[in-house]
């Protein structure tokens, strides 16, 4: 069973390719290398013993995308990761985000619509909930106006998929990720942020290894027990496994609706200070940090209600926050060697 993984050399994509190959799926990766490296193919091959097919293709190139689908007619499912994901950059360059994230999605769906049936998994984000009123966040919490063009592309993407489902044979699952962190336990693949990391965990590991002077903790005046903001940090391998389960659900026609939505998190919230403490413990280091102002656009807290994913998908996370941080640290040490 051949599966197309777009953005398959990226952080979550590469870990998902590993889990797909471990389950016997044949994978073809499409990636434009805009935020990834060809070395990732070696990492995937080292872990699984199998080299995935790869094409360097930009999904906005409609003509080449059509030719790609003509060549790979036996693709039965698509997991679509390829997208730009930096919130700040999207505020500065909204059209880049709308062009890249929306056009690519539309062109992909146009190709899938030609098929008798298709299975489609979409990378969405808990950002669609904004600051949800109730914790933990269930899938029926309202989707609120996005705070950034990046967040808006996730909302619009979900709506496009809902609309297309009504007139096509495309069955889809929208996966709303909380905060993916960590790396493969072998340290053969992991996160490779371009430039200064915007996300907490890569910033922590780069500080611990000496690449950054100190971590800035964005705000300690939130209405939380220790004053710092709370998120649901999920090990990327657990997240990757959920994609395989979701795909199998579609392939075996177990889905209850043409478009289903699942939150993917651990169900536990951790504050920034708790993450720092857990990191210091697993790495046996002391992390230099200072408290600074809040970062614009950040919510106070977001953690998932995992009931639906646990019950309906039969999936649950296996790794702890400490496991995830230890794997991120192992990866950082390996790539700086
Ligand atoms: C961010 C995006 C989210 C996106 C996700 C992708 C924003 C507002 N949200 O999530 O839409 O889907 O990345 O990975 O950018 N923190 C610090 N110091 C740092 C970095 C982060 O204190 O140097 C804090 C943040 O204030 C936040 C927590 O750590 O409370 C997590 O931040 P981050 O890793 O950037 O993720 P999100 O902001 O939750």
Short mmCIF file of C-alpha atoms and ligand atoms in Angstrom, two decimals:
data_model
loop_
_atom_site.label_atom_id
_atom_site.label_comp_id
_atom_site.label_asym_id
_atom_site.label_seq_id
_atom_site.Cartn_x
_atom_site.Cartn_y
_atom_site.Cartn_z
CA UNK A 1 0.00 0.00 0.00
CA UNK A 2 1.69 3.15 -1.22
CA UNK A 3 1.34 6.30 0.88
CA UNK A 4 2.40 9.79 -0.12
CA UNK A 5 3.90 11.77 2.74
CA UNK A 6 4.28 15.44 1.83
CA UNK A 7 6.87 17.23 3.93
CA UNK A 8 8.17 13.77 4.79
CA UNK A 9 11.68 15.04 5.50
CA UNK A 10 10.44 17.50 8.12
CA UNK A 11 10.22 17.03 11.87
CA UNK A 12 6.87 15.27 12.29
CA UNK A 13 6.87 13.95 8.71
CA UNK A 14 10.12 12.02 9.06
CA UNK A 15 9.03 10.36 12.30
CA UNK A 16 5.75 9.39 10.64
CA UNK A 17 7.57 7.86 7.65
CA UNK A 18 9.48 5.68 10.11
CA UNK A 19 6.29 4.45 11.78
CA UNK A 20 4.59 3.84 8.40
CA UNK A 21 7.53 1.78 7.16
CA UNK A 22 7.63 -0.12 10.46
CA UNK A 23 4.01 -1.08 9.76
CA UNK A 24 4.81 -2.29 6.24
CA UNK A 25 3.49 0.67 4.24
CA UNK A 26 5.41 1.69 1.14
CA UNK A 27 6.20 5.39 1.39
CA UNK A 28 6.91 8.02 -1.21
CA UNK A 29 8.08 11.32 0.22
CA UNK A 30 7.56 14.64 -1.52
CA UNK A 31 9.47 17.57 -0.03
CA UNK A 32 10.87 20.81 -1.44
CA UNK A 33 13.76 20.90 1.06
CA UNK A 34 12.78 24.43 2.12
CA UNK A 35 13.11 23.51 5.80
CA UNK A 36 14.66 20.04 5.68
CA UNK A 37 17.67 18.12 4.49
CA UNK A 38 18.37 15.08 2.32
CA UNK A 39 20.32 13.58 5.23
CA UNK A 40 16.98 12.77 6.81
CA UNK A 41 16.53 9.99 4.23
CA UNK A 42 19.67 8.32 5.60
CA UNK A 43 18.30 8.61 9.13
CA UNK A 44 14.99 7.01 8.15
CA UNK A 45 16.83 4.26 6.31
CA UNK A 46 19.12 3.61 9.28
CA UNK A 47 16.14 3.17 11.62
CA UNK A 48 13.87 1.10 9.39
CA UNK A 49 16.32 -0.69 7.11
CA UNK A 50 14.30 0.60 4.17
CA UNK A 51 14.94 3.62 1.99
CA UNK A 52 11.75 5.52 1.19
CA UNK A 53 11.12 6.82 -2.33
CA UNK A 54 11.75 10.54 -2.57
CA UNK A 55 10.92 13.33 -5.01
CA UNK A 56 12.10 16.91 -4.65
CA UNK A 57 8.88 18.62 -5.61
CA UNK A 58 7.16 21.84 -4.63
CA UNK A 59 3.44 21.21 -4.31
CA UNK A 60 2.71 24.63 -5.78
CA UNK A 61 4.07 23.34 -9.08
CA UNK A 62 0.76 22.10 -10.37
CA UNK A 63 2.11 20.65 -13.60
CA UNK A 64 4.79 18.61 -11.90
CA UNK A 65 2.35 17.52 -9.21
CA UNK A 66 -0.02 16.19 -11.87
CA UNK A 67 2.85 14.31 -13.52
CA UNK A 68 3.83 12.92 -10.12
CA UNK A 69 0.35 11.46 -9.55
CA UNK A 70 0.31 10.02 -13.07
CA UNK A 71 3.58 8.27 -12.31
CA UNK A 72 2.44 6.99 -8.90
CA UNK A 73 -1.11 5.92 -9.71
CA UNK A 74 -1.18 3.35 -6.92
CA UNK A 75 -1.01 5.91 -4.12
CA UNK A 76 -3.91 5.06 -1.80
CA UNK A 77 -3.43 7.68 0.89
CA UNK A 78 -1.80 11.00 1.59
CA UNK A 79 -0.46 12.40 4.84
CA UNK A 80 0.00 16.09 4.25
CA UNK A 81 2.64 17.79 6.41
CA UNK A 82 4.24 20.12 3.87
CA UNK A 83 3.56 23.67 5.07
CA UNK A 84 5.22 26.74 6.48
CA UNK A 85 4.86 26.87 10.25
CA UNK A 86 6.56 29.91 11.78
CA UNK A 87 3.94 32.09 13.42
CA UNK A 88 6.04 35.30 13.46
CA UNK A 89 7.15 34.90 9.86
CA UNK A 90 3.53 34.46 8.79
CA UNK A 91 2.61 37.82 10.33
CA UNK A 92 5.40 39.48 8.33
CA UNK A 93 4.70 37.64 5.08
CA UNK A 94 1.06 36.55 5.02
CA UNK A 95 0.87 35.97 1.27
CA UNK A 96 3.75 33.50 1.42
CA UNK A 97 1.76 31.54 3.98
CA UNK A 98 -1.52 31.68 2.06
CA UNK A 99 0.24 30.74 -1.17
CA UNK A 100 2.28 27.92 0.28
CA UNK A 101 -0.17 26.39 2.72
CA UNK A 102 -3.41 26.92 0.81
CA UNK A 103 -2.40 26.50 -2.83
CA UNK A 104 -0.50 23.32 -2.09
CA UNK A 105 -3.52 21.86 -0.29
CA UNK A 106 -5.90 22.78 -3.12
CA UNK A 107 -3.67 21.27 -5.80
CA UNK A 108 -3.24 18.08 -3.80
CA UNK A 109 -6.98 17.71 -3.29
CA UNK A 110 -7.57 18.34 -7.00
CA UNK A 111 -5.40 15.34 -7.78
CA UNK A 112 -7.07 13.18 -5.13
CA UNK A 113 -10.51 14.12 -6.36
CA UNK A 114 -9.72 12.36 -9.64
CA UNK A 115 -9.38 9.06 -7.82
CA UNK A 116 -12.21 6.63 -7.17
CA UNK A 117 -11.47 7.04 -3.50
CA UNK A 118 -8.76 8.65 -1.43
CA UNK A 119 -7.64 8.81 2.17
CA UNK A 120 -6.26 12.07 3.45
CA UNK A 121 -4.66 13.04 6.76
CA UNK A 122 -4.21 16.76 7.46
CA UNK A 123 -1.80 18.35 9.95
CA UNK A 124 -3.83 20.81 11.91
CA UNK A 125 -3.07 22.51 15.19
CA UNK A 126 -4.56 23.29 18.58
CA UNK A 127 -4.01 26.89 17.56
CA UNK A 128 -7.51 26.70 15.99
CA UNK A 129 -8.98 26.88 19.52
CA UNK A 130 -7.11 30.07 20.50
CA UNK A 131 -7.49 30.48 24.25
CA UNK A 132 -10.16 27.86 24.85
CA UNK A 133 -12.51 28.57 27.70
CA UNK A 134 -12.46 25.08 29.18
CA UNK A 135 -9.49 22.84 29.93
CA UNK A 136 -8.81 20.17 28.84
CA UNK A 137 -9.79 21.03 25.27
CA UNK A 138 -12.25 18.72 23.51
CA UNK A 139 -12.71 18.54 19.75
CA UNK A 140 -16.01 20.39 19.93
CA UNK A 141 -14.52 23.45 21.58
CA UNK A 142 -15.23 26.40 19.30
CA UNK A 143 -12.78 27.34 16.58
CA UNK A 144 -12.05 31.03 17.08
CA UNK A 145 -10.62 33.70 14.85
CA UNK A 146 -6.97 32.93 14.20
CA UNK A 147 -4.34 35.21 15.70
CA UNK A 148 -1.87 34.80 12.82
CA UNK A 149 -1.92 34.05 9.09
CA UNK A 150 -0.25 30.72 9.94
CA UNK A 151 -3.11 29.81 12.28
CA UNK A 152 -5.60 30.99 9.69
CA UNK A 153 -4.14 28.66 7.06
CA UNK A 154 -4.87 25.75 9.39
CA UNK A 155 -8.48 26.87 9.85
CA UNK A 156 -9.00 27.55 6.16
CA UNK A 157 -7.35 24.22 5.35
CA UNK A 158 -9.82 22.40 7.59
CA UNK A 159 -12.74 24.21 5.94
CA UNK A 160 -11.52 23.41 2.43
CA UNK A 161 -11.31 19.73 3.35
CA UNK A 162 -14.84 19.81 4.83
CA UNK A 163 -16.24 21.41 1.67
CA UNK A 164 -14.46 19.03 -0.69
CA UNK A 165 -15.66 16.00 1.29
CA UNK A 166 -19.25 16.87 0.37
CA UNK A 167 -18.60 16.49 -3.34
CA UNK A 168 -15.85 13.89 -3.57
CA UNK A 169 -14.72 10.46 -2.45
CA UNK A 170 -12.01 11.87 -0.27
CA UNK A 171 -12.21 10.69 3.33
CA UNK A 172 -10.16 12.77 5.71
CA UNK A 173 -8.93 12.96 9.26
CA UNK A 174 -7.88 16.32 10.68
CA UNK A 175 -5.29 15.95 13.42
CA UNK A 176 -4.98 18.90 15.77
CA UNK A 177 -1.55 18.70 17.34
CA UNK A 178 -0.69 20.19 20.69
CA UNK A 179 3.08 20.78 21.18
CA UNK A 180 5.21 18.13 19.48
CA UNK A 181 8.72 17.76 20.93
CA UNK A 182 11.54 15.24 21.13
CA UNK A 183 13.30 13.06 18.62
CA UNK A 184 13.57 9.42 17.64
CA UNK A 185 15.13 7.44 20.53
CA UNK A 186 17.97 6.34 18.20
CA UNK A 187 18.80 10.03 17.57
CA UNK A 188 18.93 9.19 13.85
CA UNK A 189 16.25 11.83 13.13
CA UNK A 190 14.96 14.84 15.06
CA UNK A 191 14.06 18.50 14.79
CA UNK A 192 16.31 20.80 12.71
CA UNK A 193 15.14 24.36 13.30
CA UNK A 194 16.40 26.98 10.84
CA UNK A 195 18.15 29.88 12.58
CA UNK A 196 17.11 30.88 16.07
CA UNK A 197 14.49 28.42 17.33
CA UNK A 198 11.09 29.96 18.07
CA UNK A 199 9.81 26.93 19.95
CA UNK A 200 10.61 26.21 23.57
CA UNK A 201 12.32 22.83 23.50
CA UNK A 202 14.81 23.41 20.66
CA UNK A 203 15.69 26.70 22.33
CA UNK A 204 16.30 24.87 25.60
CA UNK A 205 18.54 22.20 24.04
CA UNK A 206 20.51 24.79 22.05
CA UNK A 207 21.04 26.79 25.24
CA UNK A 208 22.16 23.72 27.17
CA UNK A 209 24.70 22.85 24.49
CA UNK A 210 26.06 26.41 24.51
CA UNK A 211 24.72 27.73 21.20
CA UNK A 212 22.48 30.26 22.99
CA UNK A 213 23.38 32.25 26.06
CA UNK A 214 20.15 31.89 27.97
CA UNK A 215 16.53 31.04 27.57
CA UNK A 216 13.98 33.82 27.83
CA UNK A 217 10.88 32.67 29.65
CA UNK A 218 8.02 34.62 28.12
CA UNK A 219 6.05 35.86 31.12
CA UNK A 220 5.60 34.70 34.71
CA UNK A 221 2.44 36.66 35.41
CA UNK A 222 -0.04 34.27 33.82
CA UNK A 223 -2.91 33.05 35.99
CA UNK A 224 -1.30 29.61 36.42
CA UNK A 225 0.17 27.99 39.56
CA UNK A 226 3.75 29.19 38.87
CA UNK A 227 2.84 32.11 36.61
CA UNK A 228 4.27 30.63 33.41
CA UNK A 229 2.19 29.46 30.47
CA UNK A 230 0.97 25.88 30.20
CA UNK A 231 1.13 23.60 27.14
CA UNK A 232 0.67 19.94 26.33
CA UNK A 233 4.04 18.61 25.12
CA UNK A 234 3.72 15.38 23.17
CA UNK A 235 6.59 13.11 22.11
CA UNK A 236 6.89 13.23 18.33
CA UNK A 237 7.05 9.42 18.12
CA UNK A 238 3.69 9.12 19.89
CA UNK A 239 2.32 11.74 17.52
CA UNK A 240 3.74 9.92 14.49
CA UNK A 241 2.09 6.66 15.57
CA UNK A 242 -1.29 8.40 15.73
CA UNK A 243 -0.97 9.19 12.01
CA UNK A 244 -0.53 5.53 11.17
CA UNK A 245 -3.55 4.58 13.27
CA UNK A 246 -5.62 7.33 11.62
CA UNK A 247 -4.58 6.22 8.16
CA UNK A 248 -5.44 2.59 8.94
CA UNK A 249 -8.85 3.72 10.15
CA UNK A 250 -9.53 5.29 6.76
CA UNK A 251 -8.06 2.41 4.77
CA UNK A 252 -10.25 -0.08 6.66
CA UNK A 253 -13.27 2.21 6.26
CA UNK A 254 -13.81 2.44 9.99
CA UNK A 255 -14.38 6.19 9.93
CA UNK A 256 -17.81 7.31 11.11
CA UNK A 257 -17.84 10.48 9.00
CA UNK A 258 -16.13 11.65 5.83
CA UNK A 259 -14.16 14.13 7.88
CA UNK A 260 -13.18 13.32 11.44
CA UNK A 261 -11.25 15.50 13.88
CA UNK A 262 -8.94 14.40 16.68
CA UNK A 263 -6.89 16.27 19.25
CA UNK A 264 -3.43 14.80 19.67
CA UNK A 265 -1.81 15.54 23.01
CA UNK A 266 -0.94 13.79 26.24
CA UNK A 267 -3.78 15.30 28.22
CA UNK A 268 -1.36 16.80 30.73
CA UNK A 269 -0.37 20.45 30.85
CA UNK A 270 3.14 21.53 31.84
CA UNK A 271 4.31 25.04 32.61
CA UNK A 272 7.46 26.53 31.08
CA UNK A 273 9.19 26.29 34.48
CA UNK A 274 8.14 22.65 34.82
CA UNK A 275 9.63 21.91 31.40
CA UNK A 276 12.89 23.59 32.41
CA UNK A 277 13.01 21.60 35.65
CA UNK A 278 12.32 18.31 33.88
CA UNK A 279 14.97 19.12 31.28
CA UNK A 280 17.56 19.92 33.95
CA UNK A 281 16.83 16.58 35.61
CA UNK A 282 17.17 14.39 32.51
CA UNK A 283 20.19 16.25 31.14
CA UNK A 284 21.93 16.75 34.46
CA UNK A 285 22.60 20.37 33.52
CA UNK A 286 21.61 23.75 34.87
CA UNK A 287 19.79 25.84 32.34
CA UNK A 288 20.48 29.58 32.34
CA UNK A 289 17.21 31.45 31.97
CA UNK A 290 15.61 34.81 32.69
CA UNK A 291 12.03 35.96 32.92
CA UNK A 292 11.02 38.47 30.24
CA UNK A 293 7.72 39.95 29.04
CA UNK A 294 4.99 37.81 27.61
CA UNK A 295 5.26 36.98 23.90
CA UNK A 296 2.49 38.53 21.85
CA UNK A 297 -0.13 36.07 20.72
CA UNK A 298 0.62 33.42 23.35
CA UNK A 299 -2.29 31.84 25.18
CA UNK A 300 -2.26 31.12 28.92
CA UNK A 301 -2.90 27.44 28.70
CA UNK A 302 -3.74 24.71 26.23
CA UNK A 303 -3.92 20.99 26.88
CA UNK A 304 -5.88 18.27 25.19
CA UNK A 305 -8.80 16.17 26.24
CA UNK A 306 -7.57 12.89 24.77
CA UNK A 307 -10.77 10.91 25.35
CA UNK A 308 -11.84 10.87 21.70
CA UNK A 309 -8.44 9.87 20.33
CA UNK A 310 -8.05 7.22 23.05
CA UNK A 311 -11.50 5.69 22.53
CA UNK A 312 -12.13 6.08 18.83
CA UNK A 313 -8.62 5.70 17.46
CA UNK A 314 -7.55 3.29 20.19
CA UNK A 315 -4.36 5.31 20.50
CA UNK A 316 -2.66 6.73 23.54
CA UNK A 317 0.69 8.30 24.29
CA UNK A 318 3.40 6.07 25.73
CA UNK A 319 6.19 8.54 26.52
CA UNK A 320 6.49 10.96 29.42
CA UNK A 321 7.63 14.58 29.26
CA UNK A 322 10.99 13.43 30.62
CA UNK A 323 11.36 10.75 27.92
CA UNK A 324 10.63 13.36 25.26
CA UNK A 325 13.08 15.88 26.70
CA UNK A 326 15.78 13.22 27.08
CA UNK A 327 15.38 12.27 23.41
CA UNK A 328 15.57 15.94 22.36
CA UNK A 329 18.76 16.31 24.38
CA UNK A 330 20.32 13.16 22.93
CA UNK A 331 19.54 14.47 19.43
CA UNK A 332 20.99 17.92 20.13
CA UNK A 333 24.21 16.36 21.44
CA UNK A 334 24.46 14.11 18.41
CA UNK A 335 24.00 16.83 15.77
CA UNK A 336 26.53 19.18 17.42
CA UNK A 337 29.26 16.51 17.51
C1 LIG B 1 3.65 27.63 18.58
C2 LIG B 1 2.62 28.38 17.81
C3 LIG B 1 1.57 27.41 17.35
C4 LIG B 1 2.21 26.41 16.45
C5 LIG B 1 3.35 25.72 17.16
C6 LIG B 1 4.14 24.92 16.16
C7 LIG B 1 2.64 30.66 18.74
C8 LIG B 1 1.86 31.68 19.48
N1 LIG B 1 2.06 29.46 18.61
O1 LIG B 1 3.02 27.05 19.72
O2 LIG B 1 0.55 28.08 16.65
O3 LIG B 1 1.27 25.45 16.04
O4 LIG B 1 4.24 26.67 17.74
O5 LIG B 1 5.21 24.30 16.76
O6 LIG B 1 3.73 30.92 18.30
N2 LIG B 1 8.48 29.93 25.34
C9 LIG B 1 9.38 30.62 26.14
N3 LIG B 1 10.61 30.94 25.61
C10 LIG B 1 10.96 30.61 24.33
C11 LIG B 1 10.04 29.89 23.52
C12 LIG B 1 8.80 29.60 24.07
O7 LIG B 1 9.10 30.93 27.28
O8 LIG B 1 12.08 30.95 23.92
C13 LIG B 1 7.17 29.56 25.91
C14 LIG B 1 5.99 30.15 25.15
O9 LIG B 1 5.66 31.40 25.64
C15 LIG B 1 4.93 29.10 25.40
C16 LIG B 1 5.70 27.78 25.51
O10 LIG B 1 7.04 28.17 25.80
O11 LIG B 1 4.28 29.33 26.61
C17 LIG B 1 5.69 26.98 24.23
O12 LIG B 1 6.07 27.81 23.15
P1 LIG B 1 6.32 27.22 21.69
O13 LIG B 1 7.22 26.04 21.75
O14 LIG B 1 6.73 28.35 20.81
O15 LIG B 1 4.90 26.66 21.24
P2 LIG B 1 3.48 27.41 21.16
O16 LIG B 1 3.63 28.86 21.28
O17 LIG B 1 2.59 26.75 22.14
#
